[in-house]
Coordinates of C-alpha atoms in Angstrom, one line a residue:
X1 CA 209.1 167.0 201.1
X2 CA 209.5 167.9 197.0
X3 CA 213.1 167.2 196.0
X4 CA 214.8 170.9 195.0
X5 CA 216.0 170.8 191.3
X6 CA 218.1 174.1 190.1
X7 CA 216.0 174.6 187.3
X8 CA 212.9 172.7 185.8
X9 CA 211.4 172.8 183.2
X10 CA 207.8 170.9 182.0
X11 CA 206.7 170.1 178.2
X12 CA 203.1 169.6 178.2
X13 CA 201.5 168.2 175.0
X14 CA 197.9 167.9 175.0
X15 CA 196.8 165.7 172.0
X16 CA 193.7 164.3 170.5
X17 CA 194.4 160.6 172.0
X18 CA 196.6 161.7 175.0
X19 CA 198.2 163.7 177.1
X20 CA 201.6 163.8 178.3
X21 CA 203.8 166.0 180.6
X22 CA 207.2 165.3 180.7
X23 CA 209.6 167.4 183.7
X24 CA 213.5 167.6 182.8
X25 CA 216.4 169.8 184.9
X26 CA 218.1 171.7 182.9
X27 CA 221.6 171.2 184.0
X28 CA 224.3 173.6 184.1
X29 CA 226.1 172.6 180.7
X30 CA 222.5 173.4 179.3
X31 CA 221.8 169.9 178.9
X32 CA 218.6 168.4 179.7
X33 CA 217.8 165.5 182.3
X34 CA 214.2 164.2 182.5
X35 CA 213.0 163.7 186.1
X36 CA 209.4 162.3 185.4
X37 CA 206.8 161.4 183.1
X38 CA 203.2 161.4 183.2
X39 CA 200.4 160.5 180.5
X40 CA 196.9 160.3 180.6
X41 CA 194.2 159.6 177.9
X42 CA 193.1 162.5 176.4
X43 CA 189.0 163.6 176.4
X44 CA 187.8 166.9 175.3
X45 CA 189.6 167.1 171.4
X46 CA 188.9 166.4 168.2
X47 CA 191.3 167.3 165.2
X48 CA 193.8 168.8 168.0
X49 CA 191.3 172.0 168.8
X50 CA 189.2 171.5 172.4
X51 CA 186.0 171.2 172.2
X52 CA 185.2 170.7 176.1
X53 CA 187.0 172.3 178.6
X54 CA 186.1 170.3 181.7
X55 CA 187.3 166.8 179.9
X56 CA 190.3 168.9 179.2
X57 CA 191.3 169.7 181.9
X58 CA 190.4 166.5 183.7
X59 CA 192.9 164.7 181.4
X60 CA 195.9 167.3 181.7
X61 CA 195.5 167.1 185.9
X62 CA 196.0 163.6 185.3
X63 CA 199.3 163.6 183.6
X64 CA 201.0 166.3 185.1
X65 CA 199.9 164.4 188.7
X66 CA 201.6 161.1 187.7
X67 CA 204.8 163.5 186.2
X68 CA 204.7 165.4 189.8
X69 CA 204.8 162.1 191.2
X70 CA 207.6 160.7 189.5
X71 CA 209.5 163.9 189.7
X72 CA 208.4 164.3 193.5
X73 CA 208.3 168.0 192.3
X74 CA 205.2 170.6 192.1
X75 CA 204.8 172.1 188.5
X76 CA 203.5 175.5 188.0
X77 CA 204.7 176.6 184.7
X78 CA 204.3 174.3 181.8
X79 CA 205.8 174.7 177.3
X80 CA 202.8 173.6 175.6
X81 CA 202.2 173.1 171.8
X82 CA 198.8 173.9 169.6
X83 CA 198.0 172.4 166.4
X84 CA 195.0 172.2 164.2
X85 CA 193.5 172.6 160.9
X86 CA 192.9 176.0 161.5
X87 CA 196.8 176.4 161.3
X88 CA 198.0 178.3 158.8
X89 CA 201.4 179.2 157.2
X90 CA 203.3 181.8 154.5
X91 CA 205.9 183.5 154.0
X92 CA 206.5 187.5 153.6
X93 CA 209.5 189.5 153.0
X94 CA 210.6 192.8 155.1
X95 CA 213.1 195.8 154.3
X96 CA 214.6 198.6 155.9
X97 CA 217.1 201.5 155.5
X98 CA 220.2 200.8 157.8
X99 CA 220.2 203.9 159.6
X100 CA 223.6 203.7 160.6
X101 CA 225.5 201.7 157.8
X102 CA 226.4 198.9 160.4
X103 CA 223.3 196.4 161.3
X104 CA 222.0 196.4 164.8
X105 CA 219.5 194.4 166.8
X106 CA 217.1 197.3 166.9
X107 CA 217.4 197.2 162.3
X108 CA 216.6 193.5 162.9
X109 CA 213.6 193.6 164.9
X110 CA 212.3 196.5 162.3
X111 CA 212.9 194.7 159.3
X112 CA 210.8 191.7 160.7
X113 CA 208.3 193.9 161.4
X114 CA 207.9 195.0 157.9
X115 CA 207.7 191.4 157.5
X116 CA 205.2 191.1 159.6
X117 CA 202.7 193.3 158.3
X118 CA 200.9 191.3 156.2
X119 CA 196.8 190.8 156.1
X120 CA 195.5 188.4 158.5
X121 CA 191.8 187.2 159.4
X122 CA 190.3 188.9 162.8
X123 CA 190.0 185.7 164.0
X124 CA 193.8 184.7 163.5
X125 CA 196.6 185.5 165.4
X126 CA 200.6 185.1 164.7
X127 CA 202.2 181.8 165.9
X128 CA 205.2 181.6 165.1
X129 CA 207.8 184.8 162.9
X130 CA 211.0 183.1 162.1
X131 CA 213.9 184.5 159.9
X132 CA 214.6 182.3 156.9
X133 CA 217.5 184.7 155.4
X134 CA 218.5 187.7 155.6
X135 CA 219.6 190.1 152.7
X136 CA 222.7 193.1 153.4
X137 CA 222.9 195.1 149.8
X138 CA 221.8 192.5 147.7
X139 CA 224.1 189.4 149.6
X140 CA 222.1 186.8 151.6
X141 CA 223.7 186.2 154.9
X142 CA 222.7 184.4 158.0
X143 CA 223.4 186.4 160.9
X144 CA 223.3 190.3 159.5
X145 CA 224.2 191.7 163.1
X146 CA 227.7 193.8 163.3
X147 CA 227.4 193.6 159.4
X148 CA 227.9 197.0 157.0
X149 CA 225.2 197.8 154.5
X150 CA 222.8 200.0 153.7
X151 CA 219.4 198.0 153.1
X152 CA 218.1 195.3 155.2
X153 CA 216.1 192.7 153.6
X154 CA 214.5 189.8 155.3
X155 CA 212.7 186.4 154.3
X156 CA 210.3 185.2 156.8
X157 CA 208.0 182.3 157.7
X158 CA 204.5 183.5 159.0
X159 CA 202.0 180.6 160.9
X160 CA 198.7 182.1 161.9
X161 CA 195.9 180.1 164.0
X162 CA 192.8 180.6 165.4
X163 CA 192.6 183.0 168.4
X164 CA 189.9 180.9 170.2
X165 CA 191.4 177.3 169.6
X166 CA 194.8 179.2 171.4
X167 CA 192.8 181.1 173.8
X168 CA 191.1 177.5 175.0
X169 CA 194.3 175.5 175.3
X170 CA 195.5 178.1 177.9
X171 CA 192.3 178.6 179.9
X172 CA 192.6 174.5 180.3
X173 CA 196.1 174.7 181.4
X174 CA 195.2 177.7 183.7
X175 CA 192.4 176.2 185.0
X176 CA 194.9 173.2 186.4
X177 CA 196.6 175.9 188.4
X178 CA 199.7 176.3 186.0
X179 CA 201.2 179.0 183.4
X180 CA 202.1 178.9 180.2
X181 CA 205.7 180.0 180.1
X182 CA 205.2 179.5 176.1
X183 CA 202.3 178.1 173.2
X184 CA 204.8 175.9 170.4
X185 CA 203.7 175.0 167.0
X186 CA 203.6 171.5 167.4
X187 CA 205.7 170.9 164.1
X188 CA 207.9 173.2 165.4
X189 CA 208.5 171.1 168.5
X190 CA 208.2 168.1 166.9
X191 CA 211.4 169.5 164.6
X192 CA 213.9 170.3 167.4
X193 CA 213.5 166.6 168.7
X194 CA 214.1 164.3 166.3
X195 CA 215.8 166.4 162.4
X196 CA 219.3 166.8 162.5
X197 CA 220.8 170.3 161.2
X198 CA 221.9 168.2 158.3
X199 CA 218.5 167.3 157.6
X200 CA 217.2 170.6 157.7
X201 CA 219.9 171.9 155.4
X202 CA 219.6 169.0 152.6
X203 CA 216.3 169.9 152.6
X204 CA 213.4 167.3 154.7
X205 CA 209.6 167.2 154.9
X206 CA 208.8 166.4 158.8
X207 CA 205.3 164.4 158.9
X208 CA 203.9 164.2 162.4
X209 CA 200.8 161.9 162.5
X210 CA 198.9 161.8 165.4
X211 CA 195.6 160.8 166.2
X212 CA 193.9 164.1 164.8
X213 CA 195.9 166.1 162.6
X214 CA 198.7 165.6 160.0
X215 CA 201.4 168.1 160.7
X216 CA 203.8 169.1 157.7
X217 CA 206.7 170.9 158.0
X218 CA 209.1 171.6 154.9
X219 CA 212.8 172.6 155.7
X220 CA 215.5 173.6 153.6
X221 CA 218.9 175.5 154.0
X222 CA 218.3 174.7 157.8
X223 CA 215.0 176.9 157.9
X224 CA 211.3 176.1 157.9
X225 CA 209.5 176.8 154.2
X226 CA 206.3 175.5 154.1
X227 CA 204.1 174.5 157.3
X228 CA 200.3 172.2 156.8
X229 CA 197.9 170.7 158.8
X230 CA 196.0 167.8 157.2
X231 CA 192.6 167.1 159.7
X232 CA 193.2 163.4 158.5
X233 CA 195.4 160.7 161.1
X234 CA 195.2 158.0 163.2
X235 CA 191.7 158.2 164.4
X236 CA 190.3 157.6 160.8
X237 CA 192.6 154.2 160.6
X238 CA 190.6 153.1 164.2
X239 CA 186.8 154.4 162.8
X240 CA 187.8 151.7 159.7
X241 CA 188.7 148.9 161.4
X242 CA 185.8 149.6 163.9
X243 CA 183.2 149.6 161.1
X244 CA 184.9 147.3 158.7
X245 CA 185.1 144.4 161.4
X246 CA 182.2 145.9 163.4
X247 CA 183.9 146.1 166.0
X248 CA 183.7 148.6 169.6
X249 CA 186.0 151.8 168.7
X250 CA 187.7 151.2 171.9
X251 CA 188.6 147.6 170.4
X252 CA 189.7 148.8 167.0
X253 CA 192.4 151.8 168.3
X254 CA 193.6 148.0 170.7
X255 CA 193.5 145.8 167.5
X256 CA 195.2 148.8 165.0
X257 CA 197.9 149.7 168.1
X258 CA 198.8 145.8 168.6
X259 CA 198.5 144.4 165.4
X260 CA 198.0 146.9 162.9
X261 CA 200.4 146.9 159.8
X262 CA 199.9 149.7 156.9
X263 CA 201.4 147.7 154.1
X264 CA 199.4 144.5 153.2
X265 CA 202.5 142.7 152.0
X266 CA 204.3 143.0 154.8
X267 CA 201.8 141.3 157.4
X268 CA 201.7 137.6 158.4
X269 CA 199.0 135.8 156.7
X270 CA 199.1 132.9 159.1
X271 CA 198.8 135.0 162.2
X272 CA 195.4 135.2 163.5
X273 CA 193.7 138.5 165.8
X274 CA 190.8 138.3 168.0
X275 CA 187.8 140.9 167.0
X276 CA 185.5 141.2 169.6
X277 CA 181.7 141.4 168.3
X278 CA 179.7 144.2 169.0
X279 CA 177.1 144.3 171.6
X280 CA 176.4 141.0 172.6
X281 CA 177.8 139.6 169.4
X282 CA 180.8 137.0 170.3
X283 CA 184.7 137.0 169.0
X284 CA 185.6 136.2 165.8
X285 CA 189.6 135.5 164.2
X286 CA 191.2 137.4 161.4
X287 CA 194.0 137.3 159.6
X288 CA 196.6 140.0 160.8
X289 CA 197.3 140.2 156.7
X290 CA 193.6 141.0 156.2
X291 CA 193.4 143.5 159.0
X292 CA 196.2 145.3 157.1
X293 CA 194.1 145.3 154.0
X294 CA 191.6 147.5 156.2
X295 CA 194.7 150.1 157.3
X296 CA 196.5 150.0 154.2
X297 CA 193.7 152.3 152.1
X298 CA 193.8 155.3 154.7
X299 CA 197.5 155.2 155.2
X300 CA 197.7 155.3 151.3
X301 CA 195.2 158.5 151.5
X302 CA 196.8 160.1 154.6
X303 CA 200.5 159.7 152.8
X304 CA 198.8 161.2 149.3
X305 CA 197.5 164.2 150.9
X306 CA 201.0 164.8 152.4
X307 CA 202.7 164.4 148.9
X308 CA 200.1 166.7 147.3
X309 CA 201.0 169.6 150.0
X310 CA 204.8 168.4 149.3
X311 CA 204.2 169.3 145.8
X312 CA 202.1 172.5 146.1
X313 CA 204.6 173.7 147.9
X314 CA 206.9 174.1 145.1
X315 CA 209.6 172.1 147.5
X316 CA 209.6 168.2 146.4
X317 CA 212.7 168.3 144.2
X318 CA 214.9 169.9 147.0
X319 CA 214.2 167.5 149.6
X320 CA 217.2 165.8 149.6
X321 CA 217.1 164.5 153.5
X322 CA 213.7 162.3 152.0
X323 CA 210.9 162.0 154.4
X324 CA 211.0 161.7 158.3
X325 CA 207.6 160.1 159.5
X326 CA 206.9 161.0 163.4
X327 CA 203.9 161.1 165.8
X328 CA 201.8 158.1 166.9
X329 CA 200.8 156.6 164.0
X330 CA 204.4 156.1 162.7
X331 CA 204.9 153.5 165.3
X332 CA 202.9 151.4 163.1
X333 CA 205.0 148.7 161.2
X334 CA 205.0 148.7 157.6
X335 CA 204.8 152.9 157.7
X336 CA 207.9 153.5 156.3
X337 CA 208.3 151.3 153.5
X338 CA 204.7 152.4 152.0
X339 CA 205.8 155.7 152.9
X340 CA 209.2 154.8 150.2
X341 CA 206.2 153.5 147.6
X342 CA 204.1 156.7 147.4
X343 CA 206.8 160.0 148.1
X344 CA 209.6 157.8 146.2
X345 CA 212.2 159.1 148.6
X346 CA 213.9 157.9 151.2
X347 CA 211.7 157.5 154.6
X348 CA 212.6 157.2 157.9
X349 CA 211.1 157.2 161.2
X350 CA 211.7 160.0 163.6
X351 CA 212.7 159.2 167.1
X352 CA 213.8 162.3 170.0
X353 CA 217.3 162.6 169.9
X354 CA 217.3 162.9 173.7
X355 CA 219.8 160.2 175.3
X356 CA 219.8 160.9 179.0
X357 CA 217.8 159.8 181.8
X358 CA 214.7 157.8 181.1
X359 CA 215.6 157.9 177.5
X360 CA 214.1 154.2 177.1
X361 CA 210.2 156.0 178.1
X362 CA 210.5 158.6 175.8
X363 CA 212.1 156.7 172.8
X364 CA 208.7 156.5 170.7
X365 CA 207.4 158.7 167.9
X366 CA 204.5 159.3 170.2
X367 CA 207.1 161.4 172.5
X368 CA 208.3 163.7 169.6
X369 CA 206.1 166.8 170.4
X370 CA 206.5 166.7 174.2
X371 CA 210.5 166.2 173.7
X372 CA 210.6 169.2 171.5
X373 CA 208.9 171.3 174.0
X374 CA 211.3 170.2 176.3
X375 CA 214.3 171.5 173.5
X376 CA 212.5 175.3 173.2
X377 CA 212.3 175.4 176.8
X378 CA 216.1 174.5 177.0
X379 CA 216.6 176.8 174.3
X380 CA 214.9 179.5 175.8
X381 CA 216.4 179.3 178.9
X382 CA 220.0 179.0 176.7
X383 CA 219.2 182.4 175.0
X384 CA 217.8 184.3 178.4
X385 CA 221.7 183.3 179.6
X386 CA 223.0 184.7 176.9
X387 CA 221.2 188.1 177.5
X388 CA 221.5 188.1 180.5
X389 CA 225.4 187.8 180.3
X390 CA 225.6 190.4 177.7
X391 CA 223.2 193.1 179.9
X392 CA 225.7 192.2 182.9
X393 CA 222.5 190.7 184.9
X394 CA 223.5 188.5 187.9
X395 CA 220.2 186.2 187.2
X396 CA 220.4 184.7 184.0
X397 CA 217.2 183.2 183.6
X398 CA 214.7 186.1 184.6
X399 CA 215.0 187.5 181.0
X400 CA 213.7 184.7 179.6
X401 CA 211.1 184.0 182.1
X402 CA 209.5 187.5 181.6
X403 CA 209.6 187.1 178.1
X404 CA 208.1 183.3 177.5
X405 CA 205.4 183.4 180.0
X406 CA 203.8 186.7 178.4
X407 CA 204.3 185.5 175.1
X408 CA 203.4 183.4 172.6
X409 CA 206.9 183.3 170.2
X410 CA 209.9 181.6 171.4
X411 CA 211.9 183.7 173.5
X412 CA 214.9 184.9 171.5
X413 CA 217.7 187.4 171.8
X414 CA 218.9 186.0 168.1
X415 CA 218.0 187.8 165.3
X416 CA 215.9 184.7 163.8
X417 CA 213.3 184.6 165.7
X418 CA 210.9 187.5 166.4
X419 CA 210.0 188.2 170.3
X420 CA 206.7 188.7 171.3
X421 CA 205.1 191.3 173.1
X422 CA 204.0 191.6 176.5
X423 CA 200.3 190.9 177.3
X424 CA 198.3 192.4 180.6
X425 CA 199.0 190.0 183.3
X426 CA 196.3 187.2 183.3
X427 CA 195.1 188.1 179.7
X428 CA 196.3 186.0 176.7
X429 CA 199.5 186.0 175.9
X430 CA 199.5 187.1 172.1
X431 CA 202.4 188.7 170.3
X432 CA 201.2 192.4 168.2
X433 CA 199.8 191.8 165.2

């Protein structure tokens, strides 16, 4: 028999080298607990986007099985995130009359709107609308709601992708039996679990590197700025050491993940790795310091692409927070400090904040995503409460379950994030264009 938890919730994030489904209880304080973990090696990706369903899904069935396991729980509704090089991000500005003199919800949502009606291709769909600032009369403030004024302003981040690469993810995750209570920016997720609000106020470039895609995401005065994905990550470092020591691929992502270093300087020149030969080829050593001399050139070119978008982005000189390296490549040892060499700011490595139960499995770069999906579920759930409270409903989390599982955006009753609307049942769940 399933054990009962009050309320459960299930991050899901399907990557280019794995998948991993993580189930937390959100507990009455509005903390989270984690109940179980699954992960599974992932087939059917490349660069983040599925390109076959089947291997998809087989992967996805196999993490959430191990997660139900742990958990002893069934999972029907899964948070999962979407990234990609088809990922695509701006920002617009909105503005309205205030019809009467005193801001409302109803003068927020319109004033996004305006925001919001920019030109996008046919095949691209809104992501992700949140509120940067908003302007009352020529004054920035924060929350404009209850405020007096007569014109509404409002700054806004914009991040389109592809209809079909979002439109795939879910038909995988539906084909497993589940829902999609929400579809995350990865960065976005990534963000929640492991900047601090001080980070994000200083001003911090977040650098997720996975196995596919570089994810960039640019914060400053605690909102997002400037959002890029770079189809350049891990899985280039593991096609270099396989062709450099002709190695199998399998081989090089076990040689790079054991012994790999990024900075040549930093590896031991006396300690010797095993290369197996290809085909029927036998073993050969190498120096773990020359094996780092293979790494260290792609690392260099990943890390100047993301100081190039840095500085396109007109950003670099307010990033006072420095760089915070996430994802599975930034396990790898030496990542930081050539990291320090090429942005010339401080570096660290970005761990999830969580500190409950099971905190020592999900205490990894590689868990960032999964743990941030985890934090907009909480959220979510948070803000549904909140509405709930204030419309004098007796259930607090049915406002927020309608909302997230016909939409893509986060669920919000706050004024910074724009709600999306509700799709037929079944169909997509895209927010109006």
């Amino acid at each position: 028999m399933a054990k009962e938890y009050k309320d459960l919730v299930v991050g899901l994030d399907i990557g280019t080298a794995k998948v991993m489904a993580v189930v937390a209880e959100v507990l009455p304080e509005g903390e989270l607990r984690v109940a179980g973990i699954g992960t599974a090696p992932a087939h059917g990706l490349k660069r983040g986007v599925v390109v076959n369903i089947d291997a998809t899904v087989q992967s996805i069935q196999q993490a959430l099985k191990e997660a139900e396991m742990m958990a002893d729980c069934k999972i029907t509704r899964v948070y999962t995130g979407i990234t990609g090089s088809h990922i695509r991000g701006q920002n617009s500005t909105g503005m309205v009359i205030v019809r009467d003199k005193e801001v409302t919800p109803v003068d927020v949502a319109r004033v996004i709107e305006t925001a919001k009606a920019i030109n996008i291709p046919n095949d691209q769909r809104m992501l992700l609308v949140e509120a940067q600032e908003f302007v009352i009369d020529g004054h920035e403030v924060k929350e404009p709601i209850g405020m007096s004024g007569g014109r509404l302003e409002v700054k806004v981040h914009i991040v389109t992708g592809a209809q079909s690469a979002a439109e795939n993810i879910i038909k995988c995750v539906r084909r497993c039996g589940l829902e999609v209570d929400m579809l995350v920016l990865n960065p976005s997720a990534s963000s929640h679990a492991v900047l601090t609000d001080d980070e994000k106020d200083l001003g911090v470039a977040l650098v997720d590197i996975g196995a596919g895609t570089t994810d960039v995401s640019i914060f400053t005065d605690g909102s997002v700025r400037h959002t890029a994905v770079i189809p350049i990550a891990g899985d280039l470092i593991t096609s270099d050491i396989a062709m450099a020591l002709r190695t199998p691929t399998k081989d090089a992502e076990e040689i790079k993940v054991e012994h790999g270093v990024a900075k040549q300087l930093l590896a031991d020149p006396n300690e010797q790795v095993e290369v197996p030969g290809l085909g029927d080829r036998g073993p050969r050593m190498l120096s773990r310091q020359a094996l780092a001399g293979v790494i260290e050139p792609r690392v260099e070119e990943i890390f100047s692409l993301v100081h190039q978008v840095i500085r396109e982005s007109g950003y670099e000189e307010l990033l006072s927070s420095g760089i915070v390296l996430t994802g599975g490549t930034a396990v790898m040892p030496g990542m930081v400090e050539l990291g320090e060499d090429i942005f010339l700011k401080p570096v660290r490595k970005g761990l999830p904040t969580y500190a409950g139960a099971l905190s020592d499995m999900v205490a990894s770069p590689r868990s960032a995503t999964v743990m941030g999906l985890l934090e907009e579920a909480r959220l979510a759930r948070t803000r549904g409460m909140k509405a709930a409270q204030q419309a004098g409903r007796s259930r607090p989390c049915s406002a927020a379950s309608r909302i997230g599982s016909s939409g893509i955006f986060r669920a919000s009753s706050s004024p910074r994030f724009q709600p999306a609307t509700a799709s037929d049942e079944g169909g997509p769940p895209w927010p109006s264009r």
